[in-house]
PDB file of C-alpha atoms in Angstrom:
ATOM      1  CA  UNK A   1     131.796  -2.631   3.952  1.00 59.00           C
ATOM      2  CA  UNK A   2     132.162  -3.034   0.115  1.00 84.00           C
ATOM      3  CA  UNK A   3     130.415  -6.031  -1.703  1.00 90.00           C
ATOM      4  CA  UNK A   4     132.722  -8.518  -3.175  1.00 95.00           C
ATOM      5  CA  UNK A   5     129.947 -10.469  -4.834  1.00 96.00           C
ATOM      6  CA  UNK A   6     126.457  -9.426  -6.272  1.00 95.00           C
ATOM      7  CA  UNK A   7     123.994 -11.764  -7.815  1.00 96.00           C
ATOM      8  CA  UNK A   8     120.990 -10.399  -9.582  1.00 95.00           C
ATOM      9  CA  UNK A   9     118.156 -12.762 -10.512  1.00 95.00           C
ATOM     10  CA  UNK A  10     120.583 -15.407 -11.595  1.00 96.00           C
ATOM     11  CA  UNK A  11     119.436 -18.613 -13.117  1.00 96.00           C
ATOM     12  CA  UNK A  12     121.605 -21.671 -13.928  1.00 96.00           C
ATOM     13  CA  UNK A  13     120.444 -24.425 -16.343  1.00 94.00           C
ATOM     14  CA  UNK A  14     122.502 -27.353 -17.639  1.00 92.00           C
ATOM     15  CA  UNK A  15     121.572 -28.267 -20.988  1.00 88.00           C
ATOM     16  CA  UNK A  16     117.913 -28.273 -21.751  1.00 86.00           C
ATOM     17  CA  UNK A  17     116.784 -29.474 -18.333  1.00 84.00           C
ATOM     18  CA  UNK A  18     115.017 -27.564 -15.683  1.00 91.00           C
ATOM     19  CA  UNK A  19     116.884 -24.758 -13.892  1.00 94.00           C
ATOM     20  CA  UNK A  20     119.212 -25.887 -11.140  1.00 95.00           C
ATOM     21  CA  UNK A  21     119.209 -22.384  -9.611  1.00 96.00           C
ATOM     22  CA  UNK A  22     116.371 -19.839 -10.128  1.00 96.00           C
ATOM     23  CA  UNK A  23     116.237 -16.093  -9.376  1.00 95.00           C
ATOM     24  CA  UNK A  24     119.035 -16.087  -7.007  1.00 94.00           C
ATOM     25  CA  UNK A  25     119.839 -12.493  -5.734  1.00 94.00           C
ATOM     26  CA  UNK A  26     122.387 -11.933  -3.103  1.00 94.00           C
ATOM     27  CA  UNK A  27     125.299  -9.643  -2.045  1.00 94.00           C
ATOM     28  CA  UNK A  28     128.320 -10.936  -0.029  1.00 95.00           C
ATOM     29  CA  UNK A  29     130.255  -8.249   1.765  1.00 94.00           C
ATOM     30  CA  UNK A  30     134.156  -8.187   1.444  1.00 95.00           C
ATOM     31  CA  UNK A  31     135.623  -9.818   4.650  1.00 94.00           C
ATOM     32  CA  UNK A  32     132.371 -11.562   5.537  1.00 94.00           C
ATOM     33  CA  UNK A  33     131.816 -15.228   6.714  1.00 95.00           C
ATOM     34  CA  UNK A  34     128.948 -17.120   5.137  1.00 94.00           C
ATOM     35  CA  UNK A  35     127.497 -20.562   5.585  1.00 94.00           C
ATOM     36  CA  UNK A  36     125.621 -22.141   2.796  1.00 94.00           C
ATOM     37  CA  UNK A  37     123.094 -24.755   3.695  1.00 92.00           C
ATOM     38  CA  UNK A  38     120.340 -26.796   2.241  1.00 90.00           C
ATOM     39  CA  UNK A  39     119.277 -30.347   1.422  1.00 89.00           C
ATOM     40  CA  UNK A  40     121.042 -32.571  -0.948  1.00 88.00           C
ATOM     41  CA  UNK A  41     120.251 -31.591  -4.529  1.00 88.00           C
ATOM     42  CA  UNK A  42     119.356 -27.981  -3.503  1.00 92.00           C
ATOM     43  CA  UNK A  43     122.047 -26.523  -5.802  1.00 93.00           C
ATOM     44  CA  UNK A  44     124.758 -25.597  -3.396  1.00 94.00           C
ATOM     45  CA  UNK A  45     127.666 -26.937  -5.468  1.00 94.00           C
ATOM     46  CA  UNK A  46     126.237 -25.092  -8.500  1.00 95.00           C
ATOM     47  CA  UNK A  47     126.051 -21.779  -6.712  1.00 96.00           C
ATOM     48  CA  UNK A  48     129.708 -22.391  -5.592  1.00 96.00           C
ATOM     49  CA  UNK A  49     130.648 -23.067  -9.165  1.00 96.00           C
ATOM     50  CA  UNK A  50     129.409 -19.645 -10.084  1.00 96.00           C
ATOM     51  CA  UNK A  51     131.324 -18.056  -7.343  1.00 96.00           C
ATOM     52  CA  UNK A  52     134.671 -19.695  -8.298  1.00 95.00           C
ATOM     53  CA  UNK A  53     134.211 -19.039 -12.084  1.00 94.00           C
ATOM     54  CA  UNK A  54     133.684 -22.693 -13.114  1.00 93.00           C
ATOM     55  CA  UNK A  55     130.284 -21.974 -14.564  1.00 92.00           C
ATOM     56  CA  UNK A  56     128.688 -19.014 -16.186  1.00 91.00           C
ATOM     57  CA  UNK A  57     124.971 -18.162 -15.456  1.00 94.00           C
ATOM     58  CA  UNK A  58     122.127 -18.880 -17.922  1.00 94.00           C
ATOM     59  CA  UNK A  59     120.619 -15.611 -17.131  1.00 95.00           C
ATOM     60  CA  UNK A  60     120.831 -12.733 -14.709  1.00 96.00           C
ATOM     61  CA  UNK A  61     123.920 -10.690 -13.689  1.00 96.00           C
ATOM     62  CA  UNK A  62     126.873 -11.481 -11.584  1.00 96.00           C
ATOM     63  CA  UNK A  63     129.458  -8.917 -10.218  1.00 96.00           C
ATOM     64  CA  UNK A  64     132.743 -10.343  -8.645  1.00 96.00           C
ATOM     65  CA  UNK A  65     135.501  -8.018  -7.356  1.00 95.00           C
ATOM     66  CA  UNK A  66     133.793  -5.192  -9.205  1.00 93.00           C
ATOM     67  CA  UNK A  67     133.738  -7.103 -12.715  1.00 94.00           C
ATOM     68  CA  UNK A  68     130.689  -7.980 -14.725  1.00 94.00           C
ATOM     69  CA  UNK A  69     131.168 -11.612 -15.237  1.00 91.00           C
ATOM     70  CA  UNK A  70     128.430 -12.007 -17.958  1.00 85.00           C
ATOM     71  CA  UNK A  71     130.228  -9.652 -20.286  1.00 88.00           C
ATOM     72  CA  UNK A  72     133.792 -10.181 -19.186  1.00 90.00           C
ATOM     73  CA  UNK A  73     135.939 -11.999 -21.928  1.00 91.00           C
ATOM     74  CA  UNK A  74     137.141 -15.444 -21.016  1.00 89.00           C
ATOM     75  CA  UNK A  75     140.760 -14.393 -21.291  1.00 91.00           C
ATOM     76  CA  UNK A  76     140.154 -11.846 -18.363  1.00 90.00           C
ATOM     77  CA  UNK A  77     138.899 -14.528 -16.020  1.00 91.00           C
ATOM     78  CA  UNK A  78     142.245 -16.195 -14.908  1.00 90.00           C
ATOM     79  CA  UNK A  79     143.469 -13.239 -12.853  1.00 90.00           C
ATOM     80  CA  UNK A  80     140.123 -13.351 -11.111  1.00 93.00           C
ATOM     81  CA  UNK A  81     140.368 -16.945 -10.419  1.00 92.00           C
ATOM     82  CA  UNK A  82     143.805 -16.481  -8.850  1.00 90.00           C
ATOM     83  CA  UNK A  83     142.067 -14.398  -6.195  1.00 94.00           C
ATOM     84  CA  UNK A  84     139.872 -17.233  -5.117  1.00 95.00           C
ATOM     85  CA  UNK A  85     140.709 -20.385  -3.088  1.00 95.00           C
ATOM     86  CA  UNK A  86     138.692 -23.438  -3.634  1.00 95.00           C
ATOM     87  CA  UNK A  87     138.149 -26.478  -1.545  1.00 94.00           C
ATOM     88  CA  UNK A  88     136.425 -29.167  -3.786  1.00 92.00           C
ATOM     89  CA  UNK A  89     134.284 -32.047  -2.378  1.00 88.00           C
ATOM     90  CA  UNK A  90     136.376 -34.453  -4.533  1.00 90.00           C
ATOM     91  CA  UNK A  91     139.740 -32.739  -3.533  1.00 92.00           C
ATOM     92  CA  UNK A  92     141.174 -32.453  -7.025  1.00 94.00           C
ATOM     93  CA  UNK A  93     144.813 -32.944  -5.825  1.00 96.00           C
ATOM     94  CA  UNK A  94     147.481 -33.330  -8.450  1.00 97.00           C
ATOM     95  CA  UNK A  95     148.245 -37.008  -8.299  1.00 97.00           C
ATOM     96  CA  UNK A  96     151.883 -36.994  -9.345  1.00 97.00           C
ATOM     97  CA  UNK A  97     152.598 -34.218  -6.874  1.00 97.00           C
ATOM     98  CA  UNK A  98     153.474 -34.698  -3.260  1.00 98.00           C
ATOM     99  CA  UNK A  99     151.372 -33.162  -0.380  1.00 98.00           C
ATOM    100  CA  UNK A 100     154.072 -30.388  -0.024  1.00 98.00           C
ATOM    101  CA  UNK A 101     153.991 -29.825  -3.783  1.00 97.00           C
ATOM    102  CA  UNK A 102     150.211 -29.735  -3.961  1.00 97.00           C
ATOM    103  CA  UNK A 103     150.161 -27.087  -1.280  1.00 97.00           C
ATOM    104  CA  UNK A 104     152.895 -25.116  -2.670  1.00 97.00           C
ATOM    105  CA  UNK A 105     151.318 -24.957  -6.193  1.00 95.00           C
ATOM    106  CA  UNK A 106     149.390 -21.629  -5.730  1.00 94.00           C
ATOM    107  CA  UNK A 107     152.392 -20.011  -4.579  1.00 95.00           C
ATOM    108  CA  UNK A 108     154.501 -21.236  -7.412  1.00 94.00           C
ATOM    109  CA  UNK A 109     151.874 -20.247  -9.887  1.00 89.00           C
ATOM    110  CA  UNK A 110     151.822 -16.723  -8.422  1.00 88.00           C
ATOM    111  CA  UNK A 111     155.628 -16.637  -8.987  1.00 90.00           C
ATOM    112  CA  UNK A 112     156.789 -16.666  -5.388  1.00 93.00           C
ATOM    113  CA  UNK A 113     160.406 -17.161  -4.951  1.00 94.00           C
ATOM    114  CA  UNK A 114     161.289 -20.808  -3.948  1.00 92.00           C
ATOM    115  CA  UNK A 115     163.239 -19.471  -0.760  1.00 92.00           C
ATOM    116  CA  UNK A 116     159.837 -18.116   0.317  1.00 95.00           C
ATOM    117  CA  UNK A 117     157.779 -21.249  -0.250  1.00 96.00           C
ATOM    118  CA  UNK A 118     159.186 -23.911   2.173  1.00 96.00           C
ATOM    119  CA  UNK A 119     158.486 -22.207   5.427  1.00 96.00           C
ATOM    120  CA  UNK A 120     154.704 -21.223   4.787  1.00 96.00           C
ATOM    121  CA  UNK A 121     154.028 -24.700   3.340  1.00 97.00           C
ATOM    122  CA  UNK A 122     155.629 -26.586   6.051  1.00 96.00           C
ATOM    123  CA  UNK A 123     153.619 -24.418   8.713  1.00 95.00           C
ATOM    124  CA  UNK A 124     150.464 -25.027   6.937  1.00 94.00           C
ATOM    125  CA  UNK A 125     151.001 -28.808   6.701  1.00 96.00           C
ATOM    126  CA  UNK A 126     151.725 -28.781  10.481  1.00 95.00           C
ATOM    127  CA  UNK A 127     148.710 -26.853  11.140  1.00 90.00           C
ATOM    128  CA  UNK A 128     146.369 -29.419   9.384  1.00 92.00           C
ATOM    129  CA  UNK A 129     148.430 -32.213  11.154  1.00 92.00           C
ATOM    130  CA  UNK A 130     150.331 -33.531   8.109  1.00 96.00           C
ATOM    131  CA  UNK A 131     153.911 -32.684   8.763  1.00 96.00           C
ATOM    132  CA  UNK A 132     154.744 -36.381   8.648  1.00 97.00           C
ATOM    133  CA  UNK A 133     152.888 -36.853   5.201  1.00 97.00           C
ATOM    134  CA  UNK A 134     154.682 -33.975   3.343  1.00 97.00           C
ATOM    135  CA  UNK A 135     156.359 -36.263   0.727  1.00 98.00           C
ATOM    136  CA  UNK A 136     153.421 -38.507   0.407  1.00 98.00           C
ATOM    137  CA  UNK A 137     151.338 -38.563  -2.928  1.00 98.00           C
ATOM    138  CA  UNK A 138     147.553 -38.254  -2.976  1.00 97.00           C
ATOM    139  CA  UNK A 139     147.004 -42.145  -3.738  1.00 97.00           C
ATOM    140  CA  UNK A 140     148.681 -42.959  -0.480  1.00 97.00           C
ATOM    141  CA  UNK A 141     146.589 -40.630   1.719  1.00 96.00           C
ATOM    142  CA  UNK A 142     143.441 -41.310   3.326  1.00 93.00           C
ATOM    143  CA  UNK A 143     140.290 -39.333   2.268  1.00 91.00           C
ATOM    144  CA  UNK A 144     140.647 -37.246   5.403  1.00 90.00           C
ATOM    145  CA  UNK A 145     144.329 -36.609   4.744  1.00 94.00           C
ATOM    146  CA  UNK A 146     143.645 -35.604   1.160  1.00 94.00           C
ATOM    147  CA  UNK A 147     140.917 -33.256   2.289  1.00 91.00           C
ATOM    148  CA  UNK A 148     143.324 -31.566   4.683  1.00 93.00           C
ATOM    149  CA  UNK A 149     146.020 -31.211   1.928  1.00 96.00           C
ATOM    150  CA  UNK A 150     143.121 -29.676  -0.269  1.00 95.00           C
ATOM    151  CA  UNK A 151     142.238 -27.211   2.405  1.00 93.00           C
ATOM    152  CA  UNK A 152     145.880 -26.375   2.939  1.00 95.00           C
ATOM    153  CA  UNK A 153     146.357 -25.645  -0.714  1.00 96.00           C
ATOM    154  CA  UNK A 154     143.247 -23.383  -0.999  1.00 95.00           C
ATOM    155  CA  UNK A 155     144.322 -21.149   1.802  1.00 94.00           C
ATOM    156  CA  UNK A 156     148.086 -21.023   1.576  1.00 95.00           C
ATOM    157  CA  UNK A 157     148.159 -17.944  -0.780  1.00 92.00           C
ATOM    158  CA  UNK A 158     145.670 -16.009   1.561  1.00 92.00           C
ATOM    159  CA  UNK A 159     142.977 -15.546  -1.205  1.00 94.00           C
ATOM    160  CA  UNK A 160     140.539 -12.705  -1.382  1.00 96.00           C
ATOM    161  CA  UNK A 161     137.760 -15.121  -1.204  1.00 97.00           C
ATOM    162  CA  UNK A 162     137.632 -18.915  -0.143  1.00 96.00           C
ATOM    163  CA  UNK A 163     134.928 -21.115  -1.413  1.00 97.00           C
ATOM    164  CA  UNK A 164     134.660 -24.490   0.414  1.00 95.00           C
ATOM    165  CA  UNK A 165     132.242 -27.373  -0.634  1.00 94.00           C
ATOM    166  CA  UNK A 166     131.644 -29.619   2.572  1.00 91.00           C
ATOM    167  CA  UNK A 167     135.313 -28.965   3.658  1.00 91.00           C
ATOM    168  CA  UNK A 168     135.006 -30.950   6.796  1.00 86.00           C
ATOM    169  CA  UNK A 169     133.038 -33.984   5.435  1.00 84.00           C
ATOM    170  CA  UNK A 170     135.962 -36.454   5.642  1.00 83.00           C
ATOM    171  CA  UNK A 171     137.667 -35.475   8.817  1.00 85.00           C
ATOM    172  CA  UNK A 172     136.891 -36.152  12.499  1.00 87.00           C
ATOM    173  CA  UNK A 173     135.191 -33.630  14.793  1.00 86.00           C
ATOM    174  CA  UNK A 174     138.321 -32.440  16.339  1.00 87.00           C
ATOM    175  CA  UNK A 175     139.939 -31.722  13.139  1.00 85.00           C
ATOM    176  CA  UNK A 176     136.791 -30.222  11.706  1.00 86.00           C
ATOM    177  CA  UNK A 177     136.979 -27.725  14.488  1.00 87.00           C
ATOM    178  CA  UNK A 178     140.588 -26.967  13.870  1.00 86.00           C
ATOM    179  CA  UNK A 179     140.036 -26.362  10.297  1.00 87.00           C
ATOM    180  CA  UNK A 180     137.080 -24.102  11.089  1.00 89.00           C
ATOM    181  CA  UNK A 181     139.540 -22.112  13.340  1.00 87.00           C
ATOM    182  CA  UNK A 182     141.907 -21.874  10.347  1.00 89.00           C
ATOM    183  CA  UNK A 183     139.002 -20.449   8.221  1.00 92.00           C
ATOM    184  CA  UNK A 184     137.995 -18.054  11.018  1.00 91.00           C
ATOM    185  CA  UNK A 185     141.649 -16.814  11.230  1.00 90.00           C
ATOM    186  CA  UNK A 186     141.743 -16.302   7.638  1.00 92.00           C
ATOM    187  CA  UNK A 187     138.678 -14.292   7.658  1.00 93.00           C
ATOM    188  CA  UNK A 188     140.050 -12.034  10.316  1.00 92.00           C
ATOM    189  CA  UNK A 189     142.834 -11.141   8.043  1.00 91.00           C
ATOM    190  CA  UNK A 190     140.240 -10.049   5.554  1.00 93.00           C
ATOM    191  CA  UNK A 191     139.349 -13.074   3.279  1.00 95.00           C
ATOM    192  CA  UNK A 192     135.703 -13.608   2.601  1.00 96.00           C
ATOM    193  CA  UNK A 193     134.608 -17.001   3.397  1.00 96.00           C
ATOM    194  CA  UNK A 194     131.829 -19.070   1.897  1.00 96.00           C
ATOM    195  CA  UNK A 195     131.412 -22.678   3.318  1.00 95.00           C
ATOM    196  CA  UNK A 196     128.748 -25.072   2.123  1.00 94.00           C
ATOM    197  CA  UNK A 197     127.967 -27.573   4.912  1.00 90.00           C
ATOM    198  CA  UNK A 198     125.222 -29.642   6.507  1.00 83.00           C
ATOM    199  CA  UNK A 199     127.079 -29.541   9.924  1.00 81.00           C
ATOM    200  CA  UNK A 200     125.072 -27.356  12.220  1.00 77.00           C
ATOM    201  CA  UNK A 201     127.632 -27.738  14.854  1.00 77.00           C
ATOM    202  CA  UNK A 202     130.264 -26.021  12.794  1.00 79.00           C
ATOM    203  CA  UNK A 203     127.806 -23.220  12.020  1.00 83.00           C
ATOM    204  CA  UNK A 204     127.273 -22.593  15.750  1.00 82.00           C
ATOM    205  CA  UNK A 205     130.942 -22.004  16.126  1.00 84.00           C
ATOM    206  CA  UNK A 206     130.892 -18.687  14.143  1.00 85.00           C
ATOM    207  CA  UNK A 207     127.859 -17.071  15.687  1.00 81.00           C
ATOM    208  CA  UNK A 208     128.500 -13.749  13.770  1.00 80.00           C
ATOM    209  CA  UNK A 209     128.490 -15.604  10.395  1.00 89.00           C
ATOM    210  CA  UNK A 210     125.657 -15.112   7.925  1.00 91.00           C
ATOM    211  CA  UNK A 211     123.688 -18.241   6.906  1.00 90.00           C
ATOM    212  CA  UNK A 212     122.229 -18.644   3.453  1.00 92.00           C
ATOM    213  CA  UNK A 213     119.802 -21.535   2.677  1.00 91.00           C
ATOM    214  CA  UNK A 214     119.045 -23.034  -0.770  1.00 92.00           C
ATOM    215  CA  UNK A 215     116.081 -25.150  -1.264  1.00 91.00           C
ATOM    216  CA  UNK A 216     115.112 -26.372  -4.780  1.00 91.00           C
ATOM    217  CA  UNK A 217     117.455 -23.839  -6.454  1.00 93.00           C
ATOM    218  CA  UNK A 218     116.109 -20.884  -4.662  1.00 93.00           C
ATOM    219  CA  UNK A 219     117.745 -18.933  -1.950  1.00 90.00           C
ATOM    220  CA  UNK A 220     116.173 -17.819   1.106  1.00 79.00           C
ATOM    221  CA  UNK A 221     117.284 -15.263   3.735  1.00 59.00           C
ATOM    222  CA  UNK A 222     120.396 -14.263   1.724  1.00 48.00           C
ATOM    223  CA  UNK A 223     121.482 -11.854   4.350  1.00 47.00           C
ATOM    224  CA  UNK A 224     120.206 -13.503   7.558  1.00 44.00           C
ATOM    225  CA  UNK A 225     122.390 -13.447  10.562  1.00 41.00           C
ATOM    226  CA  UNK A 226     122.443 -16.625  12.481  1.00 37.00           C
ATOM    227  CA  UNK A 227     121.468 -14.985  15.610  1.00 36.00           C
ATOM    228  CA  UNK A 228     120.897 -18.038  17.856  1.00 34.00           C
ATOM    229  CA  UNK A 229     123.503 -20.777  16.917  1.00 36.00           C
ATOM    230  CA  UNK A 230     122.963 -24.247  18.118  1.00 37.00           C
ATOM    231  CA  UNK A 231     124.677 -24.909  21.465  1.00 38.00           C
ATOM    232  CA  UNK A 232     127.377 -27.447  21.174  1.00 37.00           C
ATOM    233  CA  UNK A 233     129.945 -28.766  23.815  1.00 39.00           C
ATOM    234  CA  UNK A 234     133.339 -27.381  23.710  1.00 41.00           C
ATOM    235  CA  UNK A 235     135.928 -29.599  21.785  1.00 40.00           C
ATOM    236  CA  UNK A 236     139.654 -28.869  22.105  1.00 42.00           C
ATOM    237  CA  UNK A 237     141.429 -27.785  19.260  1.00 38.00           C
TER     238      UNK A 237
END
């Protein structure tokens, strides 16, 4: 299986402070499913920013989709970004757009014909339980509803890689499991999934996934398989 991501001794520093990430080396296989764990302040969000091209490393080398990101000109980054779906902790929905329009945005940016947008967006909103909120704007949605819109937007275009930062932090356990099933289904279609989470119950639902742990900016066991996931009771989807 080819690698979609390769980090070699990557360091990240904001300003003149101490390094947020230090000597991070890892490879992510195309089509793999990865959980990123670690305590608050470990650098998980910073690592995800490097993955979805919001940040460049201070040192080291990163290759993504076969491209050297350290030397790649900035005008070559947008096509790569369009291959990545992102679920942000703070949602980042466009406030003047409805839930439907937010979810449809990646398809429209990709030039999809309007006739081919309605059905998949409606299906995705139904999957995340928001069919009746399609015309609502973000300000009128609860935190959990905004999170579900953000997830639907991130996966609607079937990206090559999905990067999700605590994607189930604002939803109840039943919906969290349903969203995990959505990620798993997307992964089975070939999308590489990277999910930062504290929720060991969710991690246990994908026993074949690989788990990476960050602690004080350093990555441990970057290729370790979660061989014995926590046992959790079944929850209906």
